[in-house]
mmCIF file of C-alpha atoms in Angstrom:
data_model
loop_
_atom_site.group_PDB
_atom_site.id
_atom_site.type_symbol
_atom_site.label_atom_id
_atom_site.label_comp_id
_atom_site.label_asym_id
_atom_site.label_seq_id
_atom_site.Cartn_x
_atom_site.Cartn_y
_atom_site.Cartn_z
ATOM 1 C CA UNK A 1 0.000 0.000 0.000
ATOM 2 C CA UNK A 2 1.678 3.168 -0.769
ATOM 3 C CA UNK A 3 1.948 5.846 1.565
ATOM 4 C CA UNK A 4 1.063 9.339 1.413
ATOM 5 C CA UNK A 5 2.970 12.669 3.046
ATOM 6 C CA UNK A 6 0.740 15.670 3.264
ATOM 7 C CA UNK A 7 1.271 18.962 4.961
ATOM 8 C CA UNK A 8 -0.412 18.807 8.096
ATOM 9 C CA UNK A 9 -2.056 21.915 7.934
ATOM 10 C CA UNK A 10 -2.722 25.023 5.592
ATOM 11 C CA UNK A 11 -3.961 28.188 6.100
ATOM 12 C CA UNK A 12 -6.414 29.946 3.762
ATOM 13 C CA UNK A 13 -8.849 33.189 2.692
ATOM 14 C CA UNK A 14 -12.078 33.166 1.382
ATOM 15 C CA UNK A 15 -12.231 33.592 -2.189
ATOM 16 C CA UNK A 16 -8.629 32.073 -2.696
ATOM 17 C CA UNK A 17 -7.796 28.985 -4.742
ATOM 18 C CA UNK A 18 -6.290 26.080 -2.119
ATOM 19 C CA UNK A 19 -3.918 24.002 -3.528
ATOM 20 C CA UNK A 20 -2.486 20.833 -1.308
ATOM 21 C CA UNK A 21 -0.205 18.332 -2.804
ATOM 22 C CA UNK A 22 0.466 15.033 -1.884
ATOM 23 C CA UNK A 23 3.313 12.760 -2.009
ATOM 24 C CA UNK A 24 3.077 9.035 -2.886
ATOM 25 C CA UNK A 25 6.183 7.939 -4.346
ATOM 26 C CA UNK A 26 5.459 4.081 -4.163
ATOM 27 C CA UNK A 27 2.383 4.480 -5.956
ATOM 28 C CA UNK A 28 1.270 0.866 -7.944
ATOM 29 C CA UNK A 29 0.545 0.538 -11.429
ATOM 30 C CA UNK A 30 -3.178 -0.198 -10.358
ATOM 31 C CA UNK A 31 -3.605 2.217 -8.328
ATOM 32 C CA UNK A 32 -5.845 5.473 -8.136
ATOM 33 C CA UNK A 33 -5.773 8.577 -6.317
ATOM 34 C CA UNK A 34 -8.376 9.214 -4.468
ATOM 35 C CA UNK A 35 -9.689 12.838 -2.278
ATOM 36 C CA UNK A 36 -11.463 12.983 0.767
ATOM 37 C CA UNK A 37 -12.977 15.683 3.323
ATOM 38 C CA UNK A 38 -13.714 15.174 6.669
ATOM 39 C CA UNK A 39 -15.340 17.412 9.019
ATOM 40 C CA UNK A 40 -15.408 17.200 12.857
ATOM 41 C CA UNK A 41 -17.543 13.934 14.098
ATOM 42 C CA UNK A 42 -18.654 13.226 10.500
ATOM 43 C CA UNK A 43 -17.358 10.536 8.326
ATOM 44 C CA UNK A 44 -15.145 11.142 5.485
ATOM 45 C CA UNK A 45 -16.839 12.340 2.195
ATOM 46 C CA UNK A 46 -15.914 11.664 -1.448
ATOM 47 C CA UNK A 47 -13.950 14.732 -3.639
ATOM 48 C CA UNK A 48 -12.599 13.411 -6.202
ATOM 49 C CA UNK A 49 -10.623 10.648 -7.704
ATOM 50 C CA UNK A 50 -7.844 10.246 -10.841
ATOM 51 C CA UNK A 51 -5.608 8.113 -12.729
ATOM 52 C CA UNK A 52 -3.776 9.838 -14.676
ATOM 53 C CA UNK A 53 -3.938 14.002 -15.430
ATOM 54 C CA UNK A 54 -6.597 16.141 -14.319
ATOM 55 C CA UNK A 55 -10.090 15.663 -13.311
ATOM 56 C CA UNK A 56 -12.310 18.023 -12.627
ATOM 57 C CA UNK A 57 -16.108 18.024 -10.905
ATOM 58 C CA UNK A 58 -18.279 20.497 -9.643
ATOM 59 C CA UNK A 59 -15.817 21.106 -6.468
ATOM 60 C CA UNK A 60 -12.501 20.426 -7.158
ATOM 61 C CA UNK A 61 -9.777 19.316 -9.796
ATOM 62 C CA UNK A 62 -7.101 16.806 -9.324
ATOM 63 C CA UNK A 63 -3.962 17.010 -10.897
ATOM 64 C CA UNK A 64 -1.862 14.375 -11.564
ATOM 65 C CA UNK A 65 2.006 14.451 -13.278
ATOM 66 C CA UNK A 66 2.687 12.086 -15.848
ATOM 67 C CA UNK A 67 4.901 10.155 -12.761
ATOM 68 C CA UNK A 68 2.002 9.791 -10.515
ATOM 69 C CA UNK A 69 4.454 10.072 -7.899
ATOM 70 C CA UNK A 70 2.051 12.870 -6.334
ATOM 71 C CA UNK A 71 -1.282 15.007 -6.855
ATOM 72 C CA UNK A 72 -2.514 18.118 -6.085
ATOM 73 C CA UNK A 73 -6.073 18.829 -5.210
ATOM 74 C CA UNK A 74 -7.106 22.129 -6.380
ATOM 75 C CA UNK A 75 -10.154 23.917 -4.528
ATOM 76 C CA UNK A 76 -11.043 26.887 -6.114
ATOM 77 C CA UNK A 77 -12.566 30.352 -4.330
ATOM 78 C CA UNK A 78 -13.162 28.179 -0.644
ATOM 79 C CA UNK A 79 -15.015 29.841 1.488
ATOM 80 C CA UNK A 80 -15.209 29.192 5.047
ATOM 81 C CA UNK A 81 -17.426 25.846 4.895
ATOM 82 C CA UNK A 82 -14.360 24.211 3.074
ATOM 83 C CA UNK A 83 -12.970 24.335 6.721
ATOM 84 C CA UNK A 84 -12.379 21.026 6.730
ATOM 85 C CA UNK A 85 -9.271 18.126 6.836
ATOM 86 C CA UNK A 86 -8.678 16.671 3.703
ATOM 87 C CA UNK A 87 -7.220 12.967 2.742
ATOM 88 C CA UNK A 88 -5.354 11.652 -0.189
ATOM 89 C CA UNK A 89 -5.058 8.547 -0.923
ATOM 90 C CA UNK A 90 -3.996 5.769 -2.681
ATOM 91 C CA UNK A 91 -5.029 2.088 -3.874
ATOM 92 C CA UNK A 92 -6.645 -0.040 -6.370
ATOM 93 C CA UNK A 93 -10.420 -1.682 -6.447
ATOM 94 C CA UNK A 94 -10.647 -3.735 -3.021
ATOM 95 C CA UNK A 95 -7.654 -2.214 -1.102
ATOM 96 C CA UNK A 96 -8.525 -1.268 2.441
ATOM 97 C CA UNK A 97 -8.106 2.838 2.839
ATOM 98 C CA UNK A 98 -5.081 3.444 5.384
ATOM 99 C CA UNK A 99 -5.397 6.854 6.327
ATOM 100 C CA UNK A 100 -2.695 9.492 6.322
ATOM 101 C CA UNK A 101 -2.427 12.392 8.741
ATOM 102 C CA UNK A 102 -4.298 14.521 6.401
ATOM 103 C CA UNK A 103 -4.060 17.961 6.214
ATOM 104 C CA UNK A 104 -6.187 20.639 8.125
ATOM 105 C CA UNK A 105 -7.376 23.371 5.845
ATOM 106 C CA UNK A 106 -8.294 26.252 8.099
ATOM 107 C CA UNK A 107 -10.347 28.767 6.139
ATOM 108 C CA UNK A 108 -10.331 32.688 7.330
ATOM 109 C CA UNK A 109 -12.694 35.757 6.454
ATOM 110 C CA UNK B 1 -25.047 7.381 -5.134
ATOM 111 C CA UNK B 2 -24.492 5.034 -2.892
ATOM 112 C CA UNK B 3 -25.337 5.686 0.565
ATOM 113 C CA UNK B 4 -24.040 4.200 3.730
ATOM 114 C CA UNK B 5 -26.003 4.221 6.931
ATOM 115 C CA UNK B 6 -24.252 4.090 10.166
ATOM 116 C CA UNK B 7 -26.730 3.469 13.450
ATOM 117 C CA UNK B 8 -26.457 4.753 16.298
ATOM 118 C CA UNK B 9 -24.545 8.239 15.529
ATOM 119 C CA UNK B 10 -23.986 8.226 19.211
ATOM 120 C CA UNK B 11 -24.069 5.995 22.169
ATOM 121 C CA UNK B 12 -23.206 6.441 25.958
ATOM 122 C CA UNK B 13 -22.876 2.761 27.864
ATOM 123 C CA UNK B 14 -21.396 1.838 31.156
ATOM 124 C CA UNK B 15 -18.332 0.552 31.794
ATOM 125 C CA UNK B 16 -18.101 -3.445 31.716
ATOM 126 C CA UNK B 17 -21.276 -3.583 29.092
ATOM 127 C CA UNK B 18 -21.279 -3.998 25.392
ATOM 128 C CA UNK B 19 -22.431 -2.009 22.394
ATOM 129 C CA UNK B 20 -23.456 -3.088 18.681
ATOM 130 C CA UNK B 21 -22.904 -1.190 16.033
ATOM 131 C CA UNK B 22 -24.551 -0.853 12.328
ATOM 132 C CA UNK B 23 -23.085 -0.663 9.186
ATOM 133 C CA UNK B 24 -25.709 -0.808 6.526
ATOM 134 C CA UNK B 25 -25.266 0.206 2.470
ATOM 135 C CA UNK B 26 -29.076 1.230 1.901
ATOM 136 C CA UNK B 27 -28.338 1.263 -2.214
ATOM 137 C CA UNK B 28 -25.719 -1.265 -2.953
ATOM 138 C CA UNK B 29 -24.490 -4.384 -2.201
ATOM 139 C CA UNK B 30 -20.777 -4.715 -0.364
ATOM 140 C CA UNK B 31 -18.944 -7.926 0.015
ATOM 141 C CA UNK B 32 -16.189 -5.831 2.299
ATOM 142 C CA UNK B 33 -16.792 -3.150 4.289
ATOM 143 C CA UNK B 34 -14.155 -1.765 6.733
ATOM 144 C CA UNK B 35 -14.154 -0.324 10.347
ATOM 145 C CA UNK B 36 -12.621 2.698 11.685
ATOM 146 C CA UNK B 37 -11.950 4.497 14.888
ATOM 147 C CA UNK B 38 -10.692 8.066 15.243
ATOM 148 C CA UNK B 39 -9.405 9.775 18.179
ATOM 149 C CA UNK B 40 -10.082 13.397 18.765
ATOM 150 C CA UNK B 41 -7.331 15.515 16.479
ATOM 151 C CA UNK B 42 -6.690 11.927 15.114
ATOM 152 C CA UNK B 43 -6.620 10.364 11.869
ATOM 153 C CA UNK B 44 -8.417 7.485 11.290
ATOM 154 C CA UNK B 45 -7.273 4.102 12.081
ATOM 155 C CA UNK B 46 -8.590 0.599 10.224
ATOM 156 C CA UNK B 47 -9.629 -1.656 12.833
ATOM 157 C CA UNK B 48 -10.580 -4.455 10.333
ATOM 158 C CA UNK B 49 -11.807 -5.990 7.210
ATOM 159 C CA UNK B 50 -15.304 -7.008 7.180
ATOM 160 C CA UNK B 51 -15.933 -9.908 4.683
ATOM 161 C CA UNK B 52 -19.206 -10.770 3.923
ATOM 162 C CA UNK B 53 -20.005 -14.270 4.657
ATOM 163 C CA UNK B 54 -16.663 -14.947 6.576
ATOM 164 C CA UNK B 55 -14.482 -13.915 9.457
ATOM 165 C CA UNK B 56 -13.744 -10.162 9.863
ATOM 166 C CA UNK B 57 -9.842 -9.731 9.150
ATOM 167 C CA UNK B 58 -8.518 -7.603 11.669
ATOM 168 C CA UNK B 59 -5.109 -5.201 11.887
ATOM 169 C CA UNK B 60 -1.817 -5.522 14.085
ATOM 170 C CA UNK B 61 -2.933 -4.663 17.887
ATOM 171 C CA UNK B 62 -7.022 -4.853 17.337
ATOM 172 C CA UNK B 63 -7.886 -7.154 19.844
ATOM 173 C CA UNK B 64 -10.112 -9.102 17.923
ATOM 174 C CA UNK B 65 -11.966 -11.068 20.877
ATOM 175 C CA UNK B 66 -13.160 -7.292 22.092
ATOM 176 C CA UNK B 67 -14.237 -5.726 19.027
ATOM 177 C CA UNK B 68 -16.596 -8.475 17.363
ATOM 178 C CA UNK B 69 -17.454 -7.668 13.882
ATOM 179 C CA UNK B 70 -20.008 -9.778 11.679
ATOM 180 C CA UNK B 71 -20.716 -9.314 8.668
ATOM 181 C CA UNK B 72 -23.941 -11.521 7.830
ATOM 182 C CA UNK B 73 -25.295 -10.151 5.027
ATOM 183 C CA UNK B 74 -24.389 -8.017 2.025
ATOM 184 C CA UNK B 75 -25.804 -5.120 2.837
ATOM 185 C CA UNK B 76 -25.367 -5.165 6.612
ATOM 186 C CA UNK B 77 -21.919 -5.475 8.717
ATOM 187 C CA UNK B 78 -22.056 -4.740 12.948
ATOM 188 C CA UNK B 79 -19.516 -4.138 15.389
ATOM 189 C CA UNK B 80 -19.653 -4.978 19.041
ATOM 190 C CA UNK B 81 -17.413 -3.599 21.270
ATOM 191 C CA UNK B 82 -17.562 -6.027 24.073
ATOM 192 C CA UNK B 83 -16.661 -5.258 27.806
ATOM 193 C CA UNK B 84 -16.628 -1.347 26.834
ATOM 194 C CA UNK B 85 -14.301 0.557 29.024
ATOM 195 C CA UNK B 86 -13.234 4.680 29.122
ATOM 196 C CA UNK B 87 -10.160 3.880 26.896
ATOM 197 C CA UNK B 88 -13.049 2.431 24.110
ATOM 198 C CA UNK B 89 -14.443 6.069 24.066
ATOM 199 C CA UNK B 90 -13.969 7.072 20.372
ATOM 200 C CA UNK B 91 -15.795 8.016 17.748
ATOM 201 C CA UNK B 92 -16.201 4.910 14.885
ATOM 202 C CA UNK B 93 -16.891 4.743 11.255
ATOM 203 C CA UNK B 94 -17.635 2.113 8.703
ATOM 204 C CA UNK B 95 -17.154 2.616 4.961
ATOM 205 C CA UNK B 96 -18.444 0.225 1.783
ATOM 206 C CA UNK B 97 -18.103 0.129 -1.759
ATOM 207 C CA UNK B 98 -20.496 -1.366 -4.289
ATOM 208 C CA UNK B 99 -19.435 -5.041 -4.791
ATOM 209 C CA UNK B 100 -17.303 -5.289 -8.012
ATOM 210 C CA UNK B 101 -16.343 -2.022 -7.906
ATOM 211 C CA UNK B 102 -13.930 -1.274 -10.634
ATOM 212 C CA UNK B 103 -11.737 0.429 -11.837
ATOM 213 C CA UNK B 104 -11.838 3.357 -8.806
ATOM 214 C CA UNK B 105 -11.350 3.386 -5.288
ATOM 215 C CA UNK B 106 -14.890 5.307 -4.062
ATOM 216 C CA UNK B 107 -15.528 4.217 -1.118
ATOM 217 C CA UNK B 108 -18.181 5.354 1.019
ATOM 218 C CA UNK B 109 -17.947 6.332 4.920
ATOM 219 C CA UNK B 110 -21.012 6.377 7.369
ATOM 220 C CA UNK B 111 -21.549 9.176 9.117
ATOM 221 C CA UNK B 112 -19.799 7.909 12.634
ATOM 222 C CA UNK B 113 -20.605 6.533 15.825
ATOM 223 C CA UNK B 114 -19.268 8.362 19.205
ATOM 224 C CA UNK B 115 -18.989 6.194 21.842
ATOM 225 C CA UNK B 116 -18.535 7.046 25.640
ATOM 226 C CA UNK B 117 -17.906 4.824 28.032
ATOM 227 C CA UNK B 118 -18.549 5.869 31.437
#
């Protein structure tokens, strides 16, 4: 299973595009990349998952370099809801999810 | 989309008892569904594998004779923490993902259980 090395926390401005990369240098051939968002007592939500590239959805884009060695999640214009700690990681179909430390994206006015 | 439903969202139990927890996909069918706990300022932690049909697989230091985890259907995995004490106090989540899932990794997380053991 790879692993994944985030910053632990960022600090942001409403209206600002939030970028956070992550590391996973021992990514498998089979693997994807995979976004999460947690907010206090609640389970982790869905973002966004890749391959290869970019991909984009309503709330975020993922980019991915040609090495897939990392990825950077790309949240444009947060606002103070996107308070929030987000996960990255990594793993094919059927893999159990190990959980990083995440990264704490604190959102100001 | 698929929905997972985690029941209860809280519970507050004695010390010495035990406490089930529900893990149900209301949409989909899951063959594996996994269980977390998460300490406060904590990521989360896999406890163990649930496979449908067979015997829970369980990580490095879960005791596996405390936390009981079945699994009897494909739609509906529980957890029992058995002989709950203070240091049990966290909050736990389940996830799923369709059965055959392919080609993707979106899995699906309940919305938590916080346990306190008093």
């Amino acid at each position: 299973l790879a692993k994944t090395t985030q910053p632990i926390s960022m600090d942001s401005y409403e209206g600002q595009e939030v970028n956070i990369t992550c590391s996973h240098n021992n990514i498998a051939t089979n693997d994807y990349i995979t976004w999460y968002q947690q907010f206090p007592s609640q389970g982790p939500r869905f973002i966004i998952q890749g391959y290869k590239t970019k991909v984009t959805n309503e709330v975020a884009s993922l980019f991915i370099p040609a090495d897939r060695k990392s990825s950077t999640l790309s949240l444009p214009r947060v606002s103070l809801s996107d308070t929030a700690v987000y996960y990255c990681l990594v793993g094919g179909a059927t893999n159990k999810l190990i959980f990083g430390t995440g990264t704490l994206l604190a959102v100001q006015p | 989309g698929a929905v997972v439903s985690q029941h209860p969202s809280w519970v507050i139990c004695k010390s010495g008892t035990s406490v089930k927890i529900e893990c149900r996909s209301l949409d989909f069918q899951a063959t594996t569904m996994f269980w977390y706990r998460q300490f406060p300022k904590q990521s989360l932690m896999l406890m163990a594998t649930s496979n449908e049909g067979s015997k829970a697989t369980y990580e490095q230091g879960v005791e596996k004779d405390k936390f009981l985890i079945n699994h009897a259907s494909l739609t509906l995995s529980t957890l029992t923490v058995t002989s709950a004490h203070p240091e049990d106090s966290s909050f736990y989540i389940c996830s799923a993902t369709p059965q055959g899932n392919r080609g993707g990794y979106g899995y699906t997380f309940g919305s938590g259980t916080r346990l306190t053991v008093v």
